[in-house]
Amino acid sequence: MRRWLFMGLLLLWGGASAACDGDPSPTPSTGGGGSAEGGSGGAACLVDDDCGKPPGECGGKRCTAGACVLDYVAMGEPCAEGVCNGEGHCVGCVLDQHCTSLHCDQGRCLDATCTDGILNADETDVDCGGPTCNPCPDGGGCGEGTDCASGVCTAGTCVAATCADGVKNGTETDVDCGLACGAGCDAGAGCKSAGDCTSQVCLMGVCQETCTDGVQSPGLFETDVDCGGPTCAPCATGLSCFIKRDCASDLCQAGTCAPTCTDGELSPTLMETDVDCGGPTCGGCALGKACGADIDCLSDQCTANVCAPPASCSNNTLDGNESDVDCGGQACVPCAVGLLCNAGSDCDSGVCTGGTCAAPTCIDGVQNQDETGTDCGGLTCNPCGPGQGCNVPTDCVGGACVANVCIPTCSDGVKNGGEGDIDCGAVCPATCADGSSCTGDPDCAGGYCDPQLVCQQATCTDGIKNGGESDIDCGTVCPQACAPGDGCGVAGDCDSKVCLQSVCQAPSCTDYVKNGDETSVDCGGSCPMGCFPLYPCLVDGDCLGNECNPQTLTCEPNCFDGFTNAGESDPDCGGPCATKCPLGGHCLGPSDCASNHCDPTGHCAP
């Protein structure tokens, strides 16, 4: 009873003091570091309970020097749910640095994601790297190669892929090899087309062994490099063998191909004086071949170490095995055009027609005149195809003469050198048209080599991942976006617009992307959080304030949305709202306050 009597006396004293001062307006108190809640010195009090709701862990109304004042704990100070916001409330966060994810939104810490534009969680750069997010592009931060799209991390930075970095990256089909590197991959390495392989043979995505890859291939049972075994050509003299069929000489002695008189080689072992002739073992040599004695020559005439015609070939008499006077046969010089012959070898042109030596042509099936290959090359005939002889580039269809042999090119009119089809695909700059043969998708202009190895136009309905699709018949190149779980390269490939670790993710309400049935980013639809005022909506339930404007289809600001808007003086109170603001709330005038009293500091007071 005495307590209430004392408070009454204080109130009378305060009123009398104000009347004596002639100033009916209350003034703020500076006591206790807070703001006064009442008139001069605030509402009269003895203890904190006299000021209404007791102050919480982040402060509130306290009784200081006999007056109720607002005394808030400084912003950022720890509290049960996070930190104090400086206005008496304990919230999850106020600033980004209050969150381990470094992302504070509307007083709550959001989980770190790979699309939030912040370097957080285990990322090595903003939204990339680490075990969760997609690898970082060149120039991004990294801790190891797996953090980088290139697979190469140098001094903490992702660097561009090269063909010498020891990593399968870029457009390589295997580590540092493939068509893009200009270096073919060895047998067993990955490939997309023949041009990726040293062997120029790519089957089922793997480079195959061949008889021309410059490597002794166990899979082909070669006995030496590119020769021997049941598949490749026989080996030359001196190379390894197992059985006689491994050797061009058809003679395998002590694991080595031995020379014979028919192996196409000059054999010192057999004391041949020229290739496959002369010496004590092989037959005599033809005219013009090297010799050491008369016995080395078919003509029995060795002059200056060259087999020469015998005297009978210059006696103006048809004798011996001559086909015409002093020409033809084994010993004499070949006969000129128009003279008699028994075989092509009797003729200088190499062509015997109807018993007469015929003039050379470019269609006689014999290499003669100035031809570098059979019926090709030289100044008279058309250029030669790959594998034919040559002296200069113009002797070859493709214009490439190496070691006196025309080599394949992309302009020789022949399907060779690992090409998908004639002069296209694989190693050639031109891709192959639909209907052409192919060795893999890169060969084809349409981007699709079908199981029958024929180029077809890739479509988004063919049931195959091709033509730039990120998964079967979906991705940015197709009308259809990819479903969760499908492969992806960029967010646009996915229906959810979220691509992590090259896999499309299911829509969620925390991925910072408008997807699923959301009406705006991570709100509305089936998401637990309603959308902020003026955000898109379809129905009332999409909005925080449960009111969707049917004409604009945006969330209408109202007295239930948790924001200060539409003339309110504090969130959802004052102004047009039926709910008036409580003590300590912001106000513009007395009508905003439940107490009907707005002090000069703009706060509702008793």
Coordinates of C-alpha atoms in Angstrom, one line a residue:
M1 CA 0.0 0.0 0.0
R2 CA 2.8 2.4 0.8
R3 CA 4.5 1.5 -2.5
W4 CA 1.4 2.6 -4.5
L5 CA 1.0 5.7 -2.4
F6 CA 4.6 6.6 -3.1
M7 CA 4.2 6.1 -6.9
G8 CA 1.1 8.3 -6.8
L9 CA 3.0 11.1 -5.1
L10 CA 5.8 10.7 -7.8
L11 CA 3.2 11.0 -10.6
L12 CA 1.6 14.1 -8.9
W13 CA 5.1 15.6 -8.6
G14 CA 5.9 14.9 -12.2
G15 CA 2.7 16.5 -13.4
A16 CA 3.1 19.5 -11.1
S17 CA 6.7 19.9 -12.3
A18 CA 5.6 19.8 -16.0
A19 CA 2.8 22.3 -15.3
C20 CA 5.2 24.7 -13.5
D21 CA 7.7 24.5 -16.4
G22 CA 4.8 25.4 -18.8
D23 CA 5.9 22.6 -21.2
P24 CA 3.2 19.9 -21.6
S25 CA 5.4 17.8 -24.0
P26 CA 7.4 14.8 -22.6
T27 CA 11.1 14.9 -23.1
P28 CA 13.5 12.0 -23.5
S29 CA 15.7 10.8 -20.7
T30 CA 19.4 10.2 -21.1
G31 CA 19.8 8.1 -18.1
G32 CA 21.0 4.5 -18.4
G33 CA 22.0 4.8 -22.0
G34 CA 18.4 4.2 -23.1
S35 CA 15.6 6.4 -24.4
A36 CA 12.8 7.5 -22.1
E37 CA 9.4 5.9 -22.5
G38 CA 7.3 8.6 -20.7
G39 CA 7.4 12.3 -19.9
S40 CA 10.3 14.1 -18.2
G41 CA 12.4 11.2 -16.9
G42 CA 10.0 8.6 -18.5
A43 CA 7.3 6.7 -16.7
A44 CA 7.8 6.6 -13.0
C45 CA 9.0 3.3 -11.7
L46 CA 10.9 1.6 -8.8
V47 CA 11.9 -1.7 -10.4
D48 CA 12.0 -3.1 -14.0
D49 CA 8.7 -4.9 -13.5
D50 CA 7.0 -1.5 -13.2
C51 CA 7.9 -0.9 -16.9
G52 CA 5.7 -3.7 -18.3
K53 CA 7.3 -6.7 -20.0
P54 CA 10.6 -7.6 -18.4
P55 CA 13.7 -7.0 -20.5
G56 CA 14.9 -10.1 -22.5
E57 CA 18.4 -11.3 -23.2
C58 CA 18.8 -8.5 -25.8
G59 CA 17.4 -5.8 -23.5
G60 CA 14.1 -3.9 -23.3
K61 CA 12.4 -1.5 -20.9
R62 CA 14.3 -1.0 -17.7
C63 CA 13.8 1.2 -14.7
T64 CA 16.7 3.6 -14.5
A65 CA 16.8 6.5 -12.0
G66 CA 13.1 6.2 -11.4
A67 CA 12.1 6.3 -15.1
C68 CA 11.3 3.5 -17.7
V69 CA 13.8 3.7 -20.5
L70 CA 14.6 1.5 -23.6
D71 CA 17.9 -0.2 -22.9
Y72 CA 18.9 -2.5 -25.8
V73 CA 22.0 -4.8 -26.0
A74 CA 24.3 -3.7 -28.8
M75 CA 23.8 -5.3 -32.2
G76 CA 25.9 -8.4 -32.8
E77 CA 26.1 -9.5 -29.2
P78 CA 25.5 -13.3 -28.8
C79 CA 22.1 -14.5 -27.7
A80 CA 20.4 -17.9 -27.6
E81 CA 19.2 -17.9 -31.2
G82 CA 22.2 -16.0 -32.7
V83 CA 22.8 -12.3 -32.1
C84 CA 21.0 -9.3 -30.8
N85 CA 19.7 -7.0 -33.5
G86 CA 20.2 -3.8 -31.4
E87 CA 16.4 -3.3 -31.1
G88 CA 15.8 -5.8 -28.3
H89 CA 15.3 -9.0 -30.4
C90 CA 17.4 -12.1 -30.7
V91 CA 17.7 -13.1 -34.3
G92 CA 19.7 -15.6 -36.3
C93 CA 21.9 -12.8 -37.8
V94 CA 22.0 -9.2 -38.7
L95 CA 25.1 -9.1 -40.9
D96 CA 26.5 -11.8 -43.3
Q97 CA 29.6 -12.3 -41.1
H98 CA 27.3 -13.5 -38.3
C99 CA 26.7 -16.7 -40.4
T100 CA 29.1 -19.5 -41.2
S101 CA 27.6 -19.4 -44.7
L102 CA 28.3 -15.7 -44.9
H103 CA 24.7 -15.2 -46.0
C104 CA 22.2 -13.5 -43.8
D105 CA 18.7 -12.8 -45.2
Q106 CA 15.8 -11.3 -43.2
G107 CA 17.5 -12.2 -39.9
R108 CA 18.2 -15.8 -40.7
C109 CA 21.3 -17.5 -41.8
L110 CA 20.8 -19.3 -45.1
D111 CA 22.6 -22.5 -46.0
A112 CA 25.6 -22.1 -48.3
T113 CA 24.8 -23.2 -51.9
C114 CA 26.7 -23.3 -55.2
T115 CA 24.5 -20.5 -56.6
D116 CA 24.5 -17.8 -53.8
G117 CA 27.3 -15.7 -55.3
I118 CA 29.4 -16.0 -52.1
L119 CA 32.7 -17.8 -51.5
N120 CA 31.6 -20.0 -48.6
A121 CA 31.5 -23.6 -47.3
D122 CA 34.2 -25.8 -48.9
E123 CA 34.3 -23.8 -52.2
T124 CA 37.7 -22.7 -53.5
D125 CA 36.2 -19.8 -55.4
V126 CA 32.8 -18.2 -55.6
D127 CA 30.3 -21.0 -56.2
C128 CA 32.8 -23.4 -57.6
G129 CA 35.5 -25.9 -56.5
G130 CA 35.5 -28.2 -53.6
P131 CA 33.6 -31.6 -53.3
T132 CA 30.1 -30.1 -53.8
C133 CA 30.2 -27.4 -56.5
N134 CA 31.1 -27.6 -60.2
P135 CA 34.8 -27.2 -60.9
C136 CA 36.1 -23.6 -61.3
P137 CA 37.0 -22.0 -64.7
D138 CA 40.5 -20.9 -65.6
G139 CA 41.7 -18.2 -63.2
G140 CA 39.5 -19.5 -60.4
G141 CA 40.9 -20.4 -57.0
C142 CA 41.7 -24.0 -56.2
G143 CA 43.4 -26.3 -53.8
E144 CA 43.9 -29.3 -56.1
G145 CA 43.3 -30.3 -59.7
T146 CA 39.7 -31.6 -59.1
D147 CA 38.7 -28.1 -58.2
C148 CA 39.3 -27.0 -61.8
A149 CA 37.4 -27.6 -65.0
S150 CA 40.8 -28.0 -66.6
G151 CA 41.9 -30.5 -63.9
V152 CA 45.1 -28.4 -63.4
C153 CA 45.7 -26.3 -60.3
T154 CA 49.0 -24.3 -60.2
A155 CA 49.9 -22.1 -57.2
G156 CA 46.3 -22.0 -56.1
T157 CA 44.9 -20.9 -59.4
C158 CA 43.1 -23.0 -62.1
V159 CA 45.1 -22.8 -65.3
A160 CA 44.1 -23.6 -68.9
A161 CA 44.3 -27.1 -70.2
T162 CA 47.4 -27.9 -72.4
C163 CA 48.5 -31.0 -74.2
A164 CA 51.5 -31.4 -71.8
D165 CA 49.9 -31.1 -68.4
G166 CA 49.6 -34.8 -67.6
V167 CA 45.8 -34.5 -67.3
K168 CA 42.9 -35.6 -69.5
N169 CA 41.2 -32.2 -70.1
G170 CA 40.1 -29.8 -72.7
T171 CA 39.0 -31.7 -75.8
E172 CA 41.6 -34.5 -75.3
T173 CA 40.3 -38.0 -75.6
D174 CA 42.9 -39.3 -73.3
V175 CA 45.8 -37.8 -71.3
D176 CA 47.5 -35.2 -73.5
C177 CA 46.6 -36.9 -76.8
G178 CA 43.9 -36.9 -79.4
L179 CA 43.1 -34.9 -82.5
A180 CA 43.1 -31.6 -80.6
C181 CA 46.6 -32.1 -79.4
G182 CA 48.0 -33.1 -82.8
A183 CA 49.4 -36.2 -81.2
G184 CA 47.6 -39.6 -81.7
C185 CA 46.8 -41.7 -78.7
D186 CA 48.3 -45.1 -78.2
A187 CA 46.4 -48.4 -78.4
G188 CA 44.1 -48.8 -75.5
A189 CA 43.6 -45.0 -74.9
G190 CA 40.2 -43.3 -75.3
C191 CA 39.1 -41.9 -78.6
K192 CA 36.1 -40.4 -80.4
S193 CA 37.2 -40.8 -84.0
A194 CA 40.1 -42.4 -85.9
G195 CA 42.0 -39.1 -86.0
D196 CA 42.5 -39.4 -82.2
C197 CA 44.6 -42.5 -82.6
T198 CA 48.2 -43.1 -83.7
S199 CA 46.8 -46.2 -85.4
Q200 CA 44.0 -44.3 -87.1
V201 CA 41.6 -46.9 -85.8
C202 CA 39.0 -46.1 -83.1
L203 CA 36.5 -48.8 -82.2
M204 CA 34.0 -48.5 -79.4
G205 CA 35.8 -45.4 -78.0
V206 CA 39.2 -47.2 -77.7
C207 CA 42.3 -46.8 -80.0
Q208 CA 43.1 -50.1 -81.6
E209 CA 46.4 -51.7 -82.5
T210 CA 47.3 -51.9 -86.2
C211 CA 50.1 -53.0 -88.4
T212 CA 51.2 -49.4 -89.1
D213 CA 51.3 -47.8 -85.7
G214 CA 55.0 -48.0 -85.2
V215 CA 54.7 -50.2 -82.1
Q216 CA 55.1 -53.9 -81.7
S217 CA 51.6 -54.9 -80.9
P218 CA 51.1 -58.0 -78.7
G219 CA 47.4 -58.0 -79.5
L220 CA 48.2 -58.6 -83.1
F221 CA 50.9 -61.1 -82.3
E222 CA 53.5 -59.1 -84.2
T223 CA 57.0 -60.6 -83.9
D224 CA 58.6 -57.3 -84.6
V225 CA 57.4 -53.7 -85.1
D226 CA 54.4 -53.7 -87.5
C227 CA 55.3 -57.1 -89.0
G228 CA 55.0 -60.8 -88.5
G229 CA 52.2 -62.8 -87.0
P230 CA 48.9 -63.8 -88.6
T231 CA 47.7 -60.3 -89.3
C232 CA 50.6 -58.0 -90.4
A233 CA 53.0 -58.2 -93.3
P234 CA 56.0 -60.5 -93.1
C235 CA 59.2 -59.1 -91.6
A236 CA 62.3 -58.1 -93.4
T237 CA 65.6 -59.9 -93.1
G238 CA 67.2 -59.4 -89.7
L239 CA 63.9 -58.8 -87.8
S240 CA 62.5 -61.2 -85.2
C241 CA 60.3 -64.1 -86.1
F242 CA 58.8 -67.3 -84.7
I243 CA 58.0 -69.3 -87.8
K244 CA 58.9 -68.9 -91.5
R245 CA 55.6 -67.2 -92.4
D246 CA 56.7 -64.3 -90.2
C247 CA 59.4 -63.5 -92.8
A248 CA 59.3 -62.0 -96.2
S249 CA 62.1 -64.4 -97.1
D250 CA 60.0 -67.3 -95.8
L251 CA 63.0 -68.4 -93.8
C252 CA 63.2 -68.0 -90.0
Q253 CA 66.4 -69.1 -88.5
A254 CA 67.2 -68.9 -84.7
G255 CA 64.3 -66.4 -84.2
T256 CA 65.5 -64.1 -87.0
C257 CA 64.3 -63.7 -90.6
A258 CA 67.1 -65.0 -92.8
P259 CA 67.8 -63.8 -96.4
T260 CA 66.8 -65.6 -99.6
C261 CA 67.0 -64.9 -103.3
T262 CA 63.4 -63.7 -103.4
D263 CA 63.1 -61.4 -100.4
G264 CA 63.4 -58.1 -102.3
E265 CA 66.6 -57.2 -100.4
L266 CA 70.3 -57.0 -101.2
S267 CA 71.7 -59.7 -99.0
P268 CA 75.4 -59.6 -98.1
T269 CA 74.9 -63.0 -96.4
L270 CA 74.1 -64.6 -99.8
M271 CA 76.7 -62.5 -101.5
E272 CA 74.2 -61.0 -103.9
T273 CA 75.6 -58.4 -106.2
D274 CA 72.2 -56.7 -106.7
V275 CA 68.8 -57.3 -105.2
D276 CA 67.9 -61.1 -105.3
C277 CA 70.5 -61.8 -108.0
G278 CA 74.2 -62.5 -108.5
G279 CA 76.6 -64.4 -106.3
P280 CA 77.0 -68.1 -105.8
T281 CA 73.5 -68.7 -104.5
C282 CA 71.0 -66.6 -106.5
G283 CA 70.4 -66.4 -110.3
G284 CA 72.0 -64.1 -112.7
C285 CA 71.2 -60.4 -112.8
A286 CA 69.5 -58.5 -115.7
L287 CA 71.1 -55.9 -117.8
G288 CA 72.2 -52.8 -115.9
K289 CA 72.3 -54.6 -112.6
A290 CA 75.4 -54.7 -110.5
C291 CA 77.8 -57.5 -110.8
G292 CA 81.3 -58.7 -109.8
A293 CA 81.9 -61.2 -112.5
D294 CA 80.4 -62.5 -115.7
I295 CA 78.7 -65.3 -113.8
D296 CA 76.6 -62.8 -111.9
C297 CA 74.9 -61.7 -115.2
L298 CA 72.2 -63.4 -117.3
S299 CA 74.1 -62.1 -120.3
D300 CA 77.3 -63.6 -118.9
Q301 CA 78.8 -60.2 -119.6
C302 CA 80.0 -58.0 -116.6
T303 CA 81.6 -54.8 -117.8
A304 CA 82.7 -52.2 -115.3
N305 CA 80.7 -54.0 -112.6
V306 CA 77.5 -53.7 -114.6
C307 CA 75.8 -56.5 -116.5
A308 CA 76.1 -55.6 -120.2
P309 CA 74.8 -57.2 -123.4
P310 CA 76.9 -60.0 -124.9
A311 CA 78.6 -59.6 -128.3
S312 CA 75.7 -61.6 -129.8
C313 CA 73.4 -58.6 -129.1
S314 CA 75.2 -56.5 -131.6
N315 CA 75.8 -58.8 -134.5
N316 CA 72.8 -57.7 -136.6
T317 CA 71.5 -61.2 -136.4
L318 CA 68.4 -62.6 -134.7
D319 CA 70.0 -65.3 -132.5
G320 CA 70.0 -66.6 -129.0
N321 CA 66.7 -65.9 -127.2
E322 CA 66.3 -62.5 -128.9
S323 CA 62.7 -61.5 -129.8
D324 CA 64.0 -59.3 -132.6
V325 CA 67.4 -58.5 -134.1
D326 CA 69.8 -57.7 -131.2
C327 CA 67.0 -57.0 -128.7
G328 CA 64.7 -58.7 -126.4
G329 CA 65.2 -61.9 -124.5
Q330 CA 67.2 -62.2 -121.3
A331 CA 70.5 -60.9 -122.4
C332 CA 69.9 -58.0 -124.9
V333 CA 68.4 -54.6 -124.4
P334 CA 64.6 -54.2 -124.7
C335 CA 63.2 -53.7 -128.1
A336 CA 61.9 -50.3 -129.4
V337 CA 58.2 -49.7 -130.3
G338 CA 57.1 -51.6 -133.3
L339 CA 59.7 -54.4 -133.0
L340 CA 58.9 -58.0 -132.3
C341 CA 58.3 -59.3 -128.8
N342 CA 57.3 -62.4 -126.9
A343 CA 56.6 -60.7 -123.6
G344 CA 56.4 -57.2 -122.1
S345 CA 59.9 -57.6 -120.7
D346 CA 61.2 -57.7 -124.4
C347 CA 60.0 -54.2 -124.9
D348 CA 61.4 -50.8 -123.8
S349 CA 57.8 -49.7 -123.1
G350 CA 57.1 -52.9 -121.2
V351 CA 54.0 -53.5 -123.3
C352 CA 53.9 -56.3 -125.9
T353 CA 50.6 -56.4 -127.9
G354 CA 50.0 -58.9 -130.6
G355 CA 53.7 -59.8 -130.7
T356 CA 54.8 -56.2 -131.3
C357 CA 56.2 -53.7 -128.8
A358 CA 53.5 -51.0 -128.3
A359 CA 54.0 -47.3 -127.4
P360 CA 53.6 -46.5 -123.7
T361 CA 50.3 -44.9 -122.5
C362 CA 48.8 -43.9 -119.2
I363 CA 46.4 -46.8 -119.3
D364 CA 48.6 -49.8 -120.2
G365 CA 49.0 -51.1 -116.7
V366 CA 52.8 -50.7 -116.8
Q367 CA 55.0 -48.1 -115.2
N368 CA 56.9 -46.6 -118.2
Q369 CA 57.7 -43.3 -119.9
D370 CA 58.3 -40.8 -117.0
E371 CA 55.6 -42.2 -114.7
T372 CA 56.5 -42.4 -111.0
G373 CA 53.8 -45.0 -110.4
T374 CA 51.8 -47.4 -112.6
D375 CA 50.0 -45.2 -115.2
C376 CA 50.4 -42.1 -113.0
G377 CA 52.8 -39.3 -112.0
G378 CA 55.3 -37.5 -114.2
L379 CA 54.6 -34.9 -116.8
T380 CA 52.3 -37.0 -119.0
C381 CA 49.9 -38.9 -116.7
N382 CA 47.5 -37.9 -114.0
P383 CA 48.8 -37.6 -110.4
C384 CA 49.2 -40.8 -108.3
G385 CA 47.1 -41.8 -105.4
P386 CA 48.3 -42.7 -101.9
G387 CA 50.9 -45.5 -101.8
Q388 CA 52.2 -44.9 -105.4
G389 CA 55.6 -43.6 -106.2
C390 CA 56.5 -40.0 -106.6
N391 CA 59.4 -37.6 -107.1
V392 CA 57.7 -34.3 -106.4
P393 CA 54.4 -33.2 -104.8
T394 CA 52.8 -32.7 -108.2
D395 CA 53.1 -36.4 -108.8
C396 CA 50.5 -37.0 -106.1
V397 CA 46.7 -36.3 -106.1
G398 CA 46.9 -34.9 -102.6
G399 CA 50.1 -33.0 -103.3
A400 CA 52.1 -34.8 -100.6
C401 CA 55.2 -36.8 -101.5
V402 CA 57.2 -38.2 -98.6
A403 CA 60.2 -40.5 -99.1
N404 CA 59.2 -40.9 -102.8
V405 CA 55.7 -42.2 -101.8
C406 CA 52.4 -40.4 -102.1
I407 CA 50.9 -40.1 -98.6
P408 CA 47.2 -39.7 -97.7
T409 CA 45.7 -36.2 -97.6
C410 CA 42.3 -34.6 -97.2
S411 CA 42.2 -33.8 -100.9
D412 CA 43.3 -37.0 -102.6
G413 CA 39.8 -38.2 -103.5
V414 CA 40.4 -41.5 -101.6
K415 CA 39.2 -42.7 -98.2
N416 CA 42.4 -43.2 -96.3
G417 CA 44.5 -42.0 -93.4
G418 CA 41.8 -42.7 -90.9
E419 CA 39.2 -40.5 -92.7
G420 CA 35.6 -41.1 -91.9
D421 CA 34.8 -41.0 -95.6
I422 CA 36.5 -39.6 -98.7
D423 CA 38.4 -36.5 -97.6
C424 CA 36.3 -35.8 -94.5
G425 CA 36.0 -36.5 -90.9
A426 CA 38.7 -37.5 -88.4
V427 CA 42.0 -35.8 -89.4
C428 CA 40.4 -33.7 -92.1
P429 CA 39.0 -30.2 -91.5
A430 CA 35.8 -31.0 -93.4
T431 CA 33.1 -33.0 -91.6
C432 CA 31.2 -35.7 -93.5
A433 CA 27.7 -35.2 -94.9
D434 CA 24.7 -37.3 -93.8
G435 CA 24.9 -40.8 -95.4
S436 CA 28.7 -40.8 -95.4
S437 CA 30.7 -43.4 -93.5
C438 CA 32.2 -42.4 -90.1
T439 CA 34.2 -43.6 -87.2
G440 CA 32.6 -41.5 -84.5
D441 CA 30.3 -38.5 -83.9
P442 CA 33.0 -35.9 -84.5
D443 CA 33.3 -37.1 -88.1
C444 CA 29.8 -36.0 -89.0
A445 CA 28.4 -32.6 -89.9
G446 CA 25.2 -33.6 -88.1
G447 CA 27.1 -34.6 -85.0
Y448 CA 25.8 -38.2 -85.0
C449 CA 27.5 -41.4 -86.3
D450 CA 25.0 -44.2 -85.9
P451 CA 25.7 -47.8 -84.8
Q452 CA 26.1 -48.8 -88.5
L453 CA 28.9 -46.1 -88.7
V454 CA 26.9 -43.9 -91.0
C455 CA 26.5 -40.1 -90.5
Q456 CA 23.0 -39.1 -89.6
Q457 CA 21.5 -35.8 -88.6
A458 CA 21.3 -35.6 -84.8
T459 CA 17.8 -34.8 -83.5
C460 CA 16.3 -34.2 -80.1
T461 CA 14.0 -37.2 -80.6
D462 CA 16.4 -39.9 -81.6
G463 CA 16.9 -41.5 -78.2
I464 CA 20.7 -40.9 -78.3
K465 CA 22.9 -38.4 -76.6
N466 CA 24.5 -36.6 -79.5
G467 CA 24.7 -33.3 -81.3
G468 CA 25.7 -31.2 -78.3
E469 CA 23.0 -32.6 -76.0
S470 CA 24.0 -32.8 -72.3
D471 CA 22.0 -36.0 -71.9
I472 CA 19.7 -38.0 -74.1
D473 CA 17.5 -35.6 -76.2
C474 CA 17.8 -32.7 -73.7
G475 CA 19.8 -29.7 -72.8
T476 CA 20.2 -26.2 -74.2
V477 CA 20.4 -27.4 -77.8
C478 CA 17.0 -29.1 -77.5
P479 CA 13.5 -27.8 -76.7
Q480 CA 13.4 -30.1 -73.7
A481 CA 15.4 -29.3 -70.6
C482 CA 17.0 -32.2 -68.7
A483 CA 15.4 -33.8 -65.7
P484 CA 17.0 -34.2 -62.2
G485 CA 19.8 -36.8 -62.4
D486 CA 20.5 -36.2 -66.0
G487 CA 23.9 -34.9 -67.2
C488 CA 24.5 -31.2 -67.7
G489 CA 27.2 -28.7 -68.6
V490 CA 25.5 -25.5 -67.6
A491 CA 22.5 -24.5 -65.5
G492 CA 20.5 -23.9 -68.7
D493 CA 20.6 -27.6 -69.6
C494 CA 18.4 -28.4 -66.6
D495 CA 14.7 -28.0 -66.0
S496 CA 15.5 -26.9 -62.5
K497 CA 18.2 -24.5 -63.8
V498 CA 20.6 -26.0 -61.2
C499 CA 23.6 -28.0 -62.4
L500 CA 26.1 -29.3 -59.8
Q501 CA 29.0 -31.7 -60.4
S502 CA 27.7 -32.1 -64.0
V503 CA 24.3 -33.4 -62.8
C504 CA 20.9 -31.7 -62.9
Q505 CA 19.5 -31.2 -59.4
A506 CA 15.9 -31.4 -58.2
P507 CA 14.2 -28.1 -57.6
S508 CA 14.4 -27.0 -53.9
C509 CA 13.3 -24.0 -51.9
T510 CA 16.9 -23.1 -51.0
D511 CA 18.7 -23.1 -54.4
Y512 CA 18.3 -19.4 -55.1
V513 CA 16.6 -20.2 -58.5
K514 CA 13.0 -19.9 -59.5
N515 CA 12.0 -23.4 -60.3
G516 CA 9.5 -26.1 -59.5
D517 CA 6.1 -24.6 -58.7
E518 CA 7.7 -21.5 -57.0
T519 CA 6.1 -18.2 -58.1
S520 CA 9.4 -16.3 -57.3
V521 CA 12.8 -17.4 -56.2
D522 CA 12.5 -19.9 -53.4
C523 CA 9.0 -18.8 -52.3
G524 CA 5.4 -19.4 -53.1
G525 CA 4.0 -22.7 -54.5
S526 CA 4.9 -25.6 -52.3
C527 CA 7.7 -23.7 -50.5
P528 CA 7.2 -23.1 -46.8
M529 CA 8.1 -19.4 -47.2
G530 CA 5.6 -17.0 -48.7
C531 CA 6.8 -14.3 -51.1
F532 CA 7.5 -10.8 -50.1
P533 CA 5.2 -7.9 -51.0
L534 CA 5.1 -7.1 -54.8
Y535 CA 6.7 -10.4 -55.7
P536 CA 4.9 -12.6 -58.3
C537 CA 2.1 -14.9 -57.1
L538 CA -0.8 -17.0 -58.4
V539 CA -2.9 -17.5 -55.3
D540 CA -3.1 -15.9 -51.9
G541 CA -1.2 -18.7 -50.3
D542 CA 1.9 -17.7 -52.3
C543 CA 2.3 -14.5 -50.3
L544 CA 3.6 -13.8 -46.8
G545 CA 0.5 -11.6 -46.2
N546 CA -1.8 -14.2 -47.8
E547 CA -3.1 -11.7 -50.4
C548 CA -2.4 -12.0 -54.1
N549 CA -3.7 -9.2 -56.3
P550 CA -5.7 -10.9 -59.0
Q551 CA -5.1 -8.2 -61.5
T552 CA -1.3 -7.8 -61.2
L553 CA -0.6 -11.3 -59.8
T554 CA 1.8 -9.8 -57.3
C555 CA 1.7 -10.0 -53.5
E556 CA -0.3 -7.1 -52.1
P557 CA 1.3 -5.2 -49.2
N558 CA -0.9 -5.5 -46.2
C559 CA -1.0 -5.7 -42.4
F560 CA 0.0 -9.3 -42.2
D561 CA 3.2 -9.6 -44.3
G562 CA 5.8 -8.8 -41.7
F563 CA 7.1 -5.7 -43.4
T564 CA 6.6 -1.9 -42.8
N565 CA 4.6 -0.8 -45.8
A566 CA 1.3 0.6 -47.0
G567 CA 1.4 3.5 -44.5
E568 CA 2.3 1.3 -41.4
S569 CA 4.6 2.9 -38.8
D570 CA 6.1 -0.5 -37.8
P571 CA 5.7 -4.0 -39.3
D572 CA 2.0 -4.8 -39.5
C573 CA 0.9 -2.2 -37.0
G574 CA -0.1 1.5 -37.0
G575 CA -1.3 3.5 -39.9
P576 CA -4.2 1.7 -41.7
C577 CA -3.8 -1.5 -39.7
A578 CA -6.3 -2.5 -37.1
T579 CA -3.5 -3.6 -34.9
K580 CA -1.9 -0.8 -33.0
C581 CA 1.8 -0.8 -32.2
P582 CA 2.9 -1.9 -28.7
L583 CA 5.1 0.1 -26.3
G584 CA 8.5 0.8 -27.9
G585 CA 7.1 0.4 -31.4
H586 CA 7.7 3.1 -34.0
C587 CA 4.9 5.6 -34.5
L588 CA 4.1 8.7 -36.5
G589 CA 1.3 9.8 -34.3
P590 CA -0.8 8.8 -31.2
S591 CA -3.2 6.8 -33.3
D592 CA -0.5 4.4 -34.3
C593 CA -0.1 3.3 -30.7
A594 CA -2.1 1.0 -28.5
S595 CA -1.3 3.4 -25.7
N596 CA -2.4 6.3 -27.9
H597 CA 0.9 8.0 -27.0
C598 CA 3.7 8.6 -29.5
D599 CA 6.7 10.2 -27.8
P600 CA 9.0 12.8 -29.6
T601 CA 11.5 10.0 -30.5
G602 CA 8.9 8.3 -32.6
H603 CA 8.2 5.4 -30.2
C604 CA 5.0 4.3 -28.6
A605 CA 5.1 5.3 -24.9
P606 CA 2.7 4.7 -22.0

